[in-house]
Amino acid sequence: MDNIIQVRELTKFYGNNPAVDHISFDIKEGEIFGFLGPNGAGKTTTIRILAGLSQPSFGFALVNGHDVLKEPLKVKKTIGFVPETSNLYGELTSFKNLNYHAELYGVPKRERRTRSLNLLKEFNLIEHQEKPFQTLSRGFKRRLTIATALVHDPKILFLDEPTTGLDVMSARDLRKLIKNLKKKGVTIFLTTHYIPEAESLCDRIAVIVKGKIRVMDTPENIKAQVKDTEILEIALDQVTEEIKNQLSSVKGFEALVISDNQIRIHTKRIDQIILPVIEILKQGAQIKTINTVTPTLEDAFVKITGLDSDIMKINKPEKASV
Ligand SMILES: Nc1ncnc2c1ncn2[C@@H]1O[C@H](COP(=O)(O)OP(=O)(O)OP(=O)(O)O)[C@@H](O)[C@H]1O
Ligand SMILES: [Mg+2]
């Protein structure tokens, strides 16, 4: 498969600070490629540059054969862009928003109605076609915004945090729609905070932190990087400072993640660490459960980036409503 997007050393400075710092990657035609990263990582900055909406300070990007710096208008014509906050008109109906965008993007007049109606059907919005955008629910608003970005039949769709702020069901519906678009051959570049979403949707993921790509591969290969590691998961009634201090002196940990009253220890030597760990815990807390678990993508993320995966939980109402 050909590379429909090529990015080399792409860099964007705001003042003296690089929001995106010498990133390079390729996206193959037809794949779903995800940027996974915490707040301020540079996801939106990158997506806006690739969509021809913002200029890089250094490096270059080719989108569908067009240079984003030299031919931003040609780039805009071959892509659909869905920003985090919808750009549709509140007073216009679903149908009129679609029709208006079709006109804006030069879709011939005779095709606009059919295209708009087909998209309303595809996105299960047909019974809402006469409703003004502002009266739709959050999930329907997001769906209509995506449908609108597809009205000129772009080859590439950019989605900036498509499921952030949606309830669990709407997010799940949306993920299905995104998978269907892939089946139709649309190349998709999306950003997300949500590790399980990146895992279930993306063919490949780039983990971006502070403007730099830390790892880029398929979810399976990223997980394979921690396949020799086991995780000891222990739930306690409390995690005291004393426990934290003592645990940090035990040898043989690859990572120690403490959230609420749960401890997760990444290790290759579970046989060696289990007794000393239990001894420490027994002194200051009551052990509720102990399990060994196979590493998830979240665990791989922790190991590779050295970051606590809690950093990704910012702005994740979906998780909060589970
Ligand atoms: N217009 C701007 N002017 C100055 N700094 C900016 C501007 N836009 C972004 N930045 C900075 O660039 C960095 C990357 O921001 P960006 O919005 O790309 O991150 P992000 O990964 O999309 O974050 P989030 O998950 O919060 O949406 C941040 O430090 C941000 O403060
Ligand atoms: Mg963003």
mmCIF file of C-alpha atoms and ligand atoms in Angstrom:
data_model
loop_
_atom_site.group_PDB
_atom_site.id
_atom_site.type_symbol
_atom_site.label_atom_id
_atom_site.label_comp_id
_atom_site.label_asym_id
_atom_site.label_seq_id
_atom_site.Cartn_x
_atom_site.Cartn_y
_atom_site.Cartn_z
ATOM 1 C CA MET A 1 0.000 0.000 0.000
ATOM 2 C CA ASP A 2 1.165 3.499 -0.773
ATOM 3 C CA ASN A 3 1.813 6.160 1.787
ATOM 4 C CA ILE A 4 -0.951 8.720 1.474
ATOM 5 C CA ILE A 5 0.619 10.924 4.165
ATOM 6 C CA GLN A 6 4.343 11.505 4.590
ATOM 7 C CA VAL A 7 5.677 13.606 7.420
ATOM 8 C CA ARG A 8 9.347 14.454 7.914
ATOM 9 C CA GLU A 9 10.898 16.344 10.824
ATOM 10 C CA LEU A 10 7.716 18.351 11.230
ATOM 11 C CA THR A 11 8.138 21.067 13.837
ATOM 12 C CA LYS A 12 5.951 23.898 15.076
ATOM 13 C CA PHE A 13 7.123 26.563 17.459
ATOM 14 C CA TYR A 14 4.861 28.835 19.460
ATOM 15 C CA GLY A 15 7.314 31.491 20.616
ATOM 16 C CA ASN A 16 10.334 29.570 21.851
ATOM 17 C CA ASN A 17 8.393 26.427 22.677
ATOM 18 C CA PRO A 18 8.098 23.555 20.215
ATOM 19 C CA ALA A 19 4.497 22.258 20.318
ATOM 20 C CA VAL A 20 5.571 19.626 17.772
ATOM 21 C CA ASP A 21 9.224 18.692 17.726
ATOM 22 C CA HIS A 22 10.786 16.997 14.673
ATOM 23 C CA ILE A 23 8.211 14.285 14.160
ATOM 24 C CA SER A 24 8.356 11.892 11.195
ATOM 25 C CA PHE A 25 5.884 9.222 10.158
ATOM 26 C CA ASP A 26 4.012 7.770 7.173
ATOM 27 C CA ILE A 27 0.377 6.780 6.930
ATOM 28 C CA LYS A 28 -0.651 4.088 4.458
ATOM 29 C CA GLU A 29 -3.701 4.476 2.291
ATOM 30 C CA GLY A 30 -6.719 2.907 3.986
ATOM 31 C CA GLU A 31 -5.338 2.633 7.492
ATOM 32 C CA ILE A 32 -6.592 4.093 10.751
ATOM 33 C CA PHE A 33 -3.654 5.847 12.353
ATOM 34 C CA GLY A 34 -3.961 7.227 15.865
ATOM 35 C CA PHE A 35 -2.084 9.855 17.817
ATOM 36 C CA LEU A 36 -2.312 8.935 21.466
ATOM 37 C CA GLY A 37 -1.122 11.503 23.965
ATOM 38 C CA PRO A 38 -1.953 13.569 27.030
ATOM 39 C CA ASN A 39 -3.071 17.228 27.145
ATOM 40 C CA GLY A 40 -0.660 19.557 25.402
ATOM 41 C CA ALA A 41 1.204 16.733 23.619
ATOM 42 C CA GLY A 42 0.885 18.380 20.200
ATOM 43 C CA LYS A 43 -1.943 16.308 18.727
ATOM 44 C CA THR A 44 -4.159 19.189 17.588
ATOM 45 C CA THR A 45 -1.163 21.166 16.361
ATOM 46 C CA THR A 46 -0.107 18.246 14.125
ATOM 47 C CA ILE A 47 -3.576 17.536 12.799
ATOM 48 C CA ARG A 48 -4.132 21.224 11.945
ATOM 49 C CA ILE A 49 -0.855 21.367 10.037
ATOM 50 C CA LEU A 50 -1.739 18.228 8.065
ATOM 51 C CA ALA A 51 -5.174 19.650 7.306
ATOM 52 C CA GLY A 52 -3.570 22.755 5.802
ATOM 53 C CA LEU A 53 -4.914 25.006 8.557
ATOM 54 C CA SER A 54 -1.654 25.931 10.243
ATOM 55 C CA GLN A 55 1.890 26.302 8.966
ATOM 56 C CA PRO A 56 4.842 24.292 10.245
ATOM 57 C CA SER A 57 7.975 26.142 11.387
ATOM 58 C CA PHE A 58 10.233 23.428 10.015
ATOM 59 C CA GLY A 59 10.051 20.110 8.179
ATOM 60 C CA PHE A 60 7.494 19.060 5.622
ATOM 61 C CA ALA A 61 4.357 17.029 5.136
ATOM 62 C CA LEU A 62 2.830 15.602 1.978
ATOM 63 C CA VAL A 63 -0.878 14.858 2.143
ATOM 64 C CA ASN A 64 -2.221 12.955 -0.828
ATOM 65 C CA GLY A 65 0.759 14.179 -2.820
ATOM 66 C CA HIS A 66 0.330 17.848 -1.861
ATOM 67 C CA ASP A 67 2.788 19.838 0.218
ATOM 68 C CA VAL A 68 0.886 21.313 3.182
ATOM 69 C CA LEU A 69 2.977 24.473 3.123
ATOM 70 C CA LYS A 70 2.900 25.144 -0.615
ATOM 71 C CA GLU A 71 -0.518 23.796 -1.571
ATOM 72 C CA PRO A 72 -2.806 24.121 1.455
ATOM 73 C CA LEU A 73 -5.899 24.638 -0.717
ATOM 74 C CA LYS A 74 -5.336 21.406 -2.633
ATOM 75 C CA VAL A 75 -4.780 19.632 0.678
ATOM 76 C CA LYS A 76 -8.072 21.013 2.036
ATOM 77 C CA LYS A 77 -9.959 19.703 -0.989
ATOM 78 C CA THR A 78 -8.811 16.107 -0.584
ATOM 79 C CA ILE A 79 -9.338 15.850 3.148
ATOM 80 C CA GLY A 80 -12.156 16.094 5.666
ATOM 81 C CA PHE A 81 -11.367 17.729 8.989
ATOM 82 C CA VAL A 82 -13.397 17.341 12.166
ATOM 83 C CA PRO A 83 -12.196 19.680 14.917
ATOM 84 C CA GLU A 84 -12.775 18.940 18.588
ATOM 85 C CA THR A 85 -15.446 21.617 18.728
ATOM 86 C CA SER A 86 -17.956 21.484 15.908
ATOM 87 C CA ASN A 87 -17.788 24.102 13.167
ATOM 88 C CA LEU A 88 -21.399 23.653 11.999
ATOM 89 C CA TYR A 89 -24.147 26.274 12.027
ATOM 90 C CA GLY A 90 -26.454 26.018 15.032
ATOM 91 C CA GLU A 91 -29.593 27.393 13.362
ATOM 92 C CA LEU A 92 -29.278 25.385 10.154
ATOM 93 C CA THR A 93 -30.908 21.945 9.989
ATOM 94 C CA SER A 94 -28.830 18.780 9.641
ATOM 95 C CA PHE A 95 -29.701 18.573 5.962
ATOM 96 C CA LYS A 96 -28.934 22.245 5.296
ATOM 97 C CA ASN A 97 -25.572 22.027 7.070
ATOM 98 C CA LEU A 98 -24.632 19.126 4.794
ATOM 99 C CA ASN A 99 -25.948 20.821 1.693
ATOM 100 C CA TYR A 100 -24.160 24.056 2.530
ATOM 101 C CA HIS A 101 -20.842 22.259 3.014
ATOM 102 C CA ALA A 102 -21.349 20.401 -0.248
ATOM 103 C CA GLU A 103 -21.764 23.754 -1.981
ATOM 104 C CA LEU A 104 -18.725 25.188 -0.210
ATOM 105 C CA TYR A 105 -16.587 22.276 -1.358
ATOM 106 C CA GLY A 106 -17.740 22.534 -4.963
ATOM 107 C CA VAL A 107 -19.936 19.436 -5.125
ATOM 108 C CA PRO A 108 -22.049 19.824 -8.308
ATOM 109 C CA LYS A 109 -25.561 21.081 -7.520
ATOM 110 C CA ARG A 110 -27.358 17.986 -8.834
ATOM 111 C CA GLU A 111 -25.320 15.721 -6.546
ATOM 112 C CA ARG A 112 -25.617 17.714 -3.318
ATOM 113 C CA ARG A 113 -29.045 16.460 -2.256
ATOM 114 C CA THR A 114 -28.275 12.779 -2.878
ATOM 115 C CA ARG A 115 -24.913 12.992 -1.132
ATOM 116 C CA SER A 116 -26.424 14.748 1.867
ATOM 117 C CA LEU A 117 -29.270 12.251 2.175
ATOM 118 C CA ASN A 118 -26.932 9.275 1.778
ATOM 119 C CA LEU A 119 -24.716 10.567 4.544
ATOM 120 C CA LEU A 120 -27.718 11.189 6.809
ATOM 121 C CA LYS A 121 -28.703 7.549 6.241
ATOM 122 C CA GLU A 122 -25.199 6.206 6.733
ATOM 123 C CA PHE A 123 -24.852 8.079 10.014
ATOM 124 C CA ASN A 124 -28.363 7.135 11.235
ATOM 125 C CA LEU A 125 -29.482 10.741 11.242
ATOM 126 C CA ILE A 126 -32.183 10.637 8.616
ATOM 127 C CA GLU A 127 -35.062 11.263 11.065
ATOM 128 C CA HIS A 128 -33.174 14.301 12.368
ATOM 129 C CA GLN A 129 -32.646 15.896 8.977
ATOM 130 C CA GLU A 130 -35.026 18.797 9.616
ATOM 131 C CA LYS A 131 -33.748 19.554 13.139
ATOM 132 C CA PRO A 132 -31.460 22.541 13.656
ATOM 133 C CA PHE A 133 -27.949 21.429 14.595
ATOM 134 C CA GLN A 134 -28.130 23.188 17.965
ATOM 135 C CA THR A 135 -31.092 21.044 19.049
ATOM 136 C CA LEU A 136 -29.301 17.720 18.490
ATOM 137 C CA SER A 137 -27.806 15.666 21.329
ATOM 138 C CA ARG A 138 -24.044 15.718 21.778
ATOM 139 C CA GLY A 139 -23.565 12.307 20.116
ATOM 140 C CA PHE A 140 -25.705 13.272 17.103
ATOM 141 C CA LYS A 141 -23.908 16.612 16.809
ATOM 142 C CA ARG A 142 -20.578 14.783 16.613
ATOM 143 C CA ARG A 143 -21.959 12.356 14.023
ATOM 144 C CA LEU A 144 -23.345 15.147 11.869
ATOM 145 C CA THR A 145 -20.045 17.020 12.076
ATOM 146 C CA ILE A 146 -18.243 13.931 10.787
ATOM 147 C CA ALA A 147 -20.858 13.336 8.066
ATOM 148 C CA THR A 148 -20.416 16.936 6.941
ATOM 149 C CA ALA A 149 -16.651 16.514 6.704
ATOM 150 C CA LEU A 150 -17.284 13.661 4.254
ATOM 151 C CA VAL A 151 -19.681 15.465 1.926
ATOM 152 C CA HIS A 152 -17.038 16.126 -0.743
ATOM 153 C CA ASP A 153 -15.919 12.481 -0.631
ATOM 154 C CA PRO A 154 -12.424 13.060 0.764
ATOM 155 C CA LYS A 155 -9.814 10.301 0.696
ATOM 156 C CA ILE A 156 -8.522 11.217 4.131
ATOM 157 C CA LEU A 157 -10.463 12.080 7.267
ATOM 158 C CA PHE A 158 -8.857 13.863 10.221
ATOM 159 C CA LEU A 159 -10.683 13.432 13.517
ATOM 160 C CA ASP A 160 -9.500 15.407 16.544
ATOM 161 C CA GLU A 161 -10.647 13.515 19.657
ATOM 162 C CA PRO A 162 -13.822 12.174 18.073
ATOM 163 C CA THR A 163 -15.232 10.552 21.212
ATOM 164 C CA THR A 164 -14.109 12.956 23.937
ATOM 165 C CA GLY A 165 -17.111 14.201 25.890
ATOM 166 C CA LEU A 166 -19.481 11.544 24.575
ATOM 167 C CA ASP A 167 -21.329 9.012 26.716
ATOM 168 C CA VAL A 168 -20.291 5.361 26.490
ATOM 169 C CA MET A 169 -23.001 4.332 24.007
ATOM 170 C CA SER A 170 -22.500 7.293 21.657
ATOM 171 C CA ALA A 171 -18.753 6.722 21.726
ATOM 172 C CA ARG A 172 -19.240 3.059 20.865
ATOM 173 C CA ASP A 173 -21.616 3.922 17.982
ATOM 174 C CA LEU A 174 -19.120 6.413 16.679
ATOM 175 C CA ARG A 175 -16.274 3.905 16.773
ATOM 176 C CA LYS A 176 -18.414 1.561 14.661
ATOM 177 C CA LEU A 177 -19.042 4.314 12.136
ATOM 178 C CA ILE A 178 -15.308 5.039 11.985
ATOM 179 C CA LYS A 179 -14.576 1.359 11.331
ATOM 180 C CA ASN A 180 -17.174 1.365 8.539
ATOM 181 C CA LEU A 181 -15.473 4.341 6.921
ATOM 182 C CA LYS A 182 -12.234 2.390 6.881
ATOM 183 C CA LYS A 183 -14.034 -0.475 5.128
ATOM 184 C CA LYS A 184 -15.015 2.004 2.431
ATOM 185 C CA GLY A 185 -11.357 2.858 1.923
ATOM 186 C CA VAL A 186 -11.180 6.200 3.747
ATOM 187 C CA THR A 187 -7.799 6.779 5.402
ATOM 188 C CA ILE A 188 -8.314 8.010 8.953
ATOM 189 C CA PHE A 189 -5.995 9.993 11.198
ATOM 190 C CA LEU A 190 -7.437 10.433 14.667
ATOM 191 C CA THR A 191 -6.245 11.720 18.007
ATOM 192 C CA THR A 192 -7.262 10.383 21.363
ATOM 193 C CA HIS A 193 -6.485 10.423 25.074
ATOM 194 C CA TYR A 194 -8.138 7.118 25.549
ATOM 195 C CA ILE A 195 -5.783 4.106 25.416
ATOM 196 C CA PRO A 196 -8.469 1.393 24.916
ATOM 197 C CA GLU A 197 -9.930 3.438 22.069
ATOM 198 C CA ALA A 198 -6.569 3.630 20.311
ATOM 199 C CA GLU A 199 -6.197 -0.102 20.794
ATOM 200 C CA SER A 200 -9.614 -1.053 19.438
ATOM 201 C CA LEU A 201 -9.711 1.373 16.510
ATOM 202 C CA CYS A 202 -6.217 1.916 15.190
ATOM 203 C CA ASP A 203 -4.097 -0.174 12.858
ATOM 204 C CA ARG A 204 -1.103 1.773 14.126
ATOM 205 C CA ILE A 205 -0.566 4.138 17.011
ATOM 206 C CA ALA A 206 1.985 6.861 17.617
ATOM 207 C CA VAL A 207 2.362 7.791 21.266
ATOM 208 C CA ILE A 208 3.128 11.515 21.399
ATOM 209 C CA VAL A 209 4.361 13.269 24.527
ATOM 210 C CA LYS A 210 5.591 16.892 24.685
ATOM 211 C CA GLY A 211 5.738 17.178 20.906
ATOM 212 C CA LYS A 212 7.803 14.040 20.342
ATOM 213 C CA ILE A 213 6.794 10.594 19.135
ATOM 214 C CA ARG A 214 7.880 8.096 21.784
ATOM 215 C CA VAL A 215 6.761 4.899 20.079
ATOM 216 C CA MET A 216 4.944 4.047 16.864
ATOM 217 C CA ASP A 217 3.683 0.604 15.922
ATOM 218 C CA THR A 218 0.632 -1.655 15.833
ATOM 219 C CA PRO A 219 -1.120 -2.111 19.192
ATOM 220 C CA GLU A 220 -0.007 -5.781 19.144
ATOM 221 C CA ASN A 221 3.659 -4.916 18.630
ATOM 222 C CA ILE A 222 3.553 -2.238 21.307
ATOM 223 C CA LYS A 223 2.091 -4.759 23.743
ATOM 224 C CA ALA A 224 4.741 -7.301 22.677
ATOM 225 C CA GLN A 225 7.354 -4.932 24.097
ATOM 226 C CA VAL A 226 6.126 -5.858 27.555
ATOM 227 C CA LYS A 227 5.346 -9.507 26.916
ATOM 228 C CA ASP A 228 8.064 -10.817 29.253
ATOM 229 C CA THR A 229 6.728 -8.638 32.001
ATOM 230 C CA GLU A 230 4.122 -9.775 34.464
ATOM 231 C CA ILE A 231 2.007 -7.519 36.559
ATOM 232 C CA LEU A 232 1.248 -8.084 40.189
ATOM 233 C CA GLU A 233 -1.968 -6.293 41.033
ATOM 234 C CA ILE A 234 -2.757 -5.830 44.695
ATOM 235 C CA ALA A 235 -5.784 -4.099 46.197
ATOM 236 C CA LEU A 236 -5.348 -2.727 49.710
ATOM 237 C CA ASP A 237 -7.536 -0.909 52.224
ATOM 238 C CA GLN A 238 -5.032 1.972 52.175
ATOM 239 C CA VAL A 239 -1.699 2.928 50.651
ATOM 240 C CA THR A 240 0.396 4.824 53.194
ATOM 241 C CA GLU A 241 3.499 6.931 52.529
ATOM 242 C CA GLU A 242 5.470 4.375 54.514
ATOM 243 C CA ILE A 243 4.347 1.609 52.139
ATOM 244 C CA LYS A 244 5.278 3.729 49.110
ATOM 245 C CA ASN A 245 8.735 4.410 50.551
ATOM 246 C CA GLN A 246 9.430 0.805 51.417
ATOM 247 C CA LEU A 247 8.202 -0.524 48.074
ATOM 248 C CA SER A 248 10.498 1.814 46.196
ATOM 249 C CA SER A 249 13.490 0.090 47.810
ATOM 250 C CA VAL A 250 12.549 -3.420 46.599
ATOM 251 C CA LYS A 251 14.733 -4.598 43.689
ATOM 252 C CA GLY A 252 13.317 -6.181 40.559
ATOM 253 C CA PHE A 253 10.504 -3.734 39.731
ATOM 254 C CA GLU A 254 10.250 -2.366 36.206
ATOM 255 C CA ALA A 255 7.492 0.003 37.217
ATOM 256 C CA LEU A 256 5.328 0.715 40.202
ATOM 257 C CA VAL A 257 1.940 2.285 39.577
ATOM 258 C CA ILE A 258 -0.209 3.334 42.494
ATOM 259 C CA SER A 259 -3.733 4.574 41.926
ATOM 260 C CA ASP A 260 -6.313 4.914 44.690
ATOM 261 C CA ASN A 261 -5.844 1.838 46.848
ATOM 262 C CA GLN A 262 -4.423 -0.351 44.121
ATOM 263 C CA ILE A 263 -0.795 -1.163 43.433
ATOM 264 C CA ARG A 264 0.451 -2.534 40.133
ATOM 265 C CA ILE A 265 4.014 -3.802 40.011
ATOM 266 C CA HIS A 266 5.567 -4.566 36.611
ATOM 267 C CA THR A 267 8.266 -7.188 36.954
ATOM 268 C CA LYS A 268 10.066 -10.021 35.211
ATOM 269 C CA ARG A 269 10.859 -11.637 38.578
ATOM 270 C CA ILE A 270 7.526 -12.183 40.226
ATOM 271 C CA ASP A 271 8.861 -15.215 42.140
ATOM 272 C CA GLN A 272 11.559 -13.069 43.753
ATOM 273 C CA ILE A 273 9.554 -10.002 44.630
ATOM 274 C CA ILE A 274 6.298 -11.443 45.873
ATOM 275 C CA LEU A 275 7.361 -12.319 49.422
ATOM 276 C CA PRO A 276 9.213 -9.086 50.225
ATOM 277 C CA VAL A 277 6.279 -7.098 48.813
ATOM 278 C CA ILE A 278 3.720 -8.940 50.906
ATOM 279 C CA GLU A 279 5.866 -8.457 54.017
ATOM 280 C CA ILE A 280 5.937 -4.693 53.448
ATOM 281 C CA LEU A 281 2.239 -4.450 52.746
ATOM 282 C CA LYS A 282 1.217 -6.513 55.769
ATOM 283 C CA GLN A 283 2.937 -4.036 58.093
ATOM 284 C CA GLY A 284 0.806 -1.069 57.144
ATOM 285 C CA ALA A 285 -2.351 -2.263 55.384
ATOM 286 C CA GLN A 286 -4.876 -4.965 54.840
ATOM 287 C CA ILE A 287 -4.497 -6.888 51.586
ATOM 288 C CA LYS A 288 -7.876 -7.310 49.830
ATOM 289 C CA THR A 289 -6.896 -9.142 46.656
ATOM 290 C CA ILE A 290 -3.737 -10.223 44.826
ATOM 291 C CA ASN A 291 -3.704 -11.113 41.131
ATOM 292 C CA THR A 292 -1.196 -11.512 38.357
ATOM 293 C CA VAL A 293 -2.369 -10.026 35.087
ATOM 294 C CA THR A 294 -1.070 -9.928 31.532
ATOM 295 C CA PRO A 295 0.088 -6.498 30.462
ATOM 296 C CA THR A 296 -2.368 -4.347 28.547
ATOM 297 C CA LEU A 297 -1.608 -1.541 26.112
ATOM 298 C CA GLU A 298 -1.951 0.794 29.087
ATOM 299 C CA ASP A 299 0.849 -1.084 30.869
ATOM 300 C CA ALA A 300 3.008 -0.928 27.744
ATOM 301 C CA PHE A 301 2.347 2.811 27.617
ATOM 302 C CA VAL A 302 3.523 3.195 31.220
ATOM 303 C CA LYS A 303 6.678 1.221 30.580
ATOM 304 C CA ILE A 304 7.608 2.887 27.310
ATOM 305 C CA THR A 305 6.900 6.483 28.279
ATOM 306 C CA GLY A 306 7.727 6.244 31.968
ATOM 307 C CA LEU A 307 4.525 8.203 32.521
ATOM 308 C CA ASP A 308 1.705 7.306 34.838
ATOM 309 C CA SER A 309 -1.283 6.313 32.703
ATOM 310 C CA ASP A 310 -3.425 8.593 34.911
ATOM 311 C CA ILE A 311 -1.993 11.428 32.851
ATOM 312 C CA MET A 312 -4.243 10.237 30.025
ATOM 313 C CA LYS A 313 -7.370 10.408 32.149
ATOM 314 C CA ILE A 314 -7.634 14.177 31.976
ATOM 315 C CA ASN A 315 -10.667 15.239 29.953
ATOM 316 C CA LYS A 316 -12.159 11.808 29.785
ATOM 317 C CA PRO A 317 -15.802 12.178 30.694
ATOM 318 C CA GLU A 318 -16.511 8.878 28.936
ATOM 319 C CA LYS A 319 -14.529 7.017 31.561
ATOM 320 C CA ALA A 320 -16.081 9.003 34.378
ATOM 321 C CA SER A 321 -19.575 7.999 33.297
ATOM 322 C CA VAL A 322 -18.852 4.258 33.084
HETATM 323 N N1 LIG B 1 -2.169 29.034 19.284
HETATM 324 C C1 LIG B 1 -1.283 28.686 20.203
HETATM 325 N N2 LIG B 1 -0.449 29.600 20.760
HETATM 326 C C2 LIG B 1 0.476 29.253 21.672
HETATM 327 N N3 LIG B 1 0.670 27.994 22.117
HETATM 328 C C3 LIG B 1 -0.121 27.039 21.612
HETATM 329 C C4 LIG B 1 -1.137 27.322 20.628
HETATM 330 N N4 LIG B 1 -1.751 26.167 20.311
HETATM 331 C C5 LIG B 1 -1.163 25.210 21.052
HETATM 332 N N5 LIG B 1 -0.176 25.726 21.822
HETATM 333 C C6 LIG B 1 0.682 24.964 22.744
HETATM 334 O O1 LIG B 1 1.245 23.886 22.026
HETATM 335 C C7 LIG B 1 1.293 22.712 22.808
HETATM 336 C C8 LIG B 1 0.540 21.597 22.095
HETATM 337 O O2 LIG B 1 -0.828 21.918 22.050
HETATM 338 P P1 LIG B 1 -1.897 21.032 21.297
HETATM 339 O O3 LIG B 1 -3.190 21.752 21.348
HETATM 340 O O4 LIG B 1 -1.370 20.626 19.986
HETATM 341 O O5 LIG B 1 -1.941 19.733 22.251
HETATM 342 P P2 LIG B 1 -2.967 18.526 22.249
HETATM 343 O O6 LIG B 1 -2.146 17.293 22.260
HETATM 344 O O7 LIG B 1 -3.963 18.679 21.171
HETATM 345 O O8 LIG B 1 -3.655 18.698 23.670
HETATM 346 P P3 LIG B 1 -5.168 18.384 24.137
HETATM 347 O O9 LIG B 1 -5.191 16.925 24.439
HETATM 348 O O10 LIG B 1 -5.316 19.206 25.371
HETATM 349 O O11 LIG B 1 -6.106 18.778 23.046
HETATM 350 C C9 LIG B 1 0.707 23.079 24.159
HETATM 351 O O12 LIG B 1 1.772 23.374 25.027
HETATM 352 C C10 LIG B 1 -0.108 24.312 23.861
HETATM 353 O O13 LIG B 1 -0.171 25.142 24.979
HETATM 354 MG MG MG B 2 -6.020 18.830 21.165
#
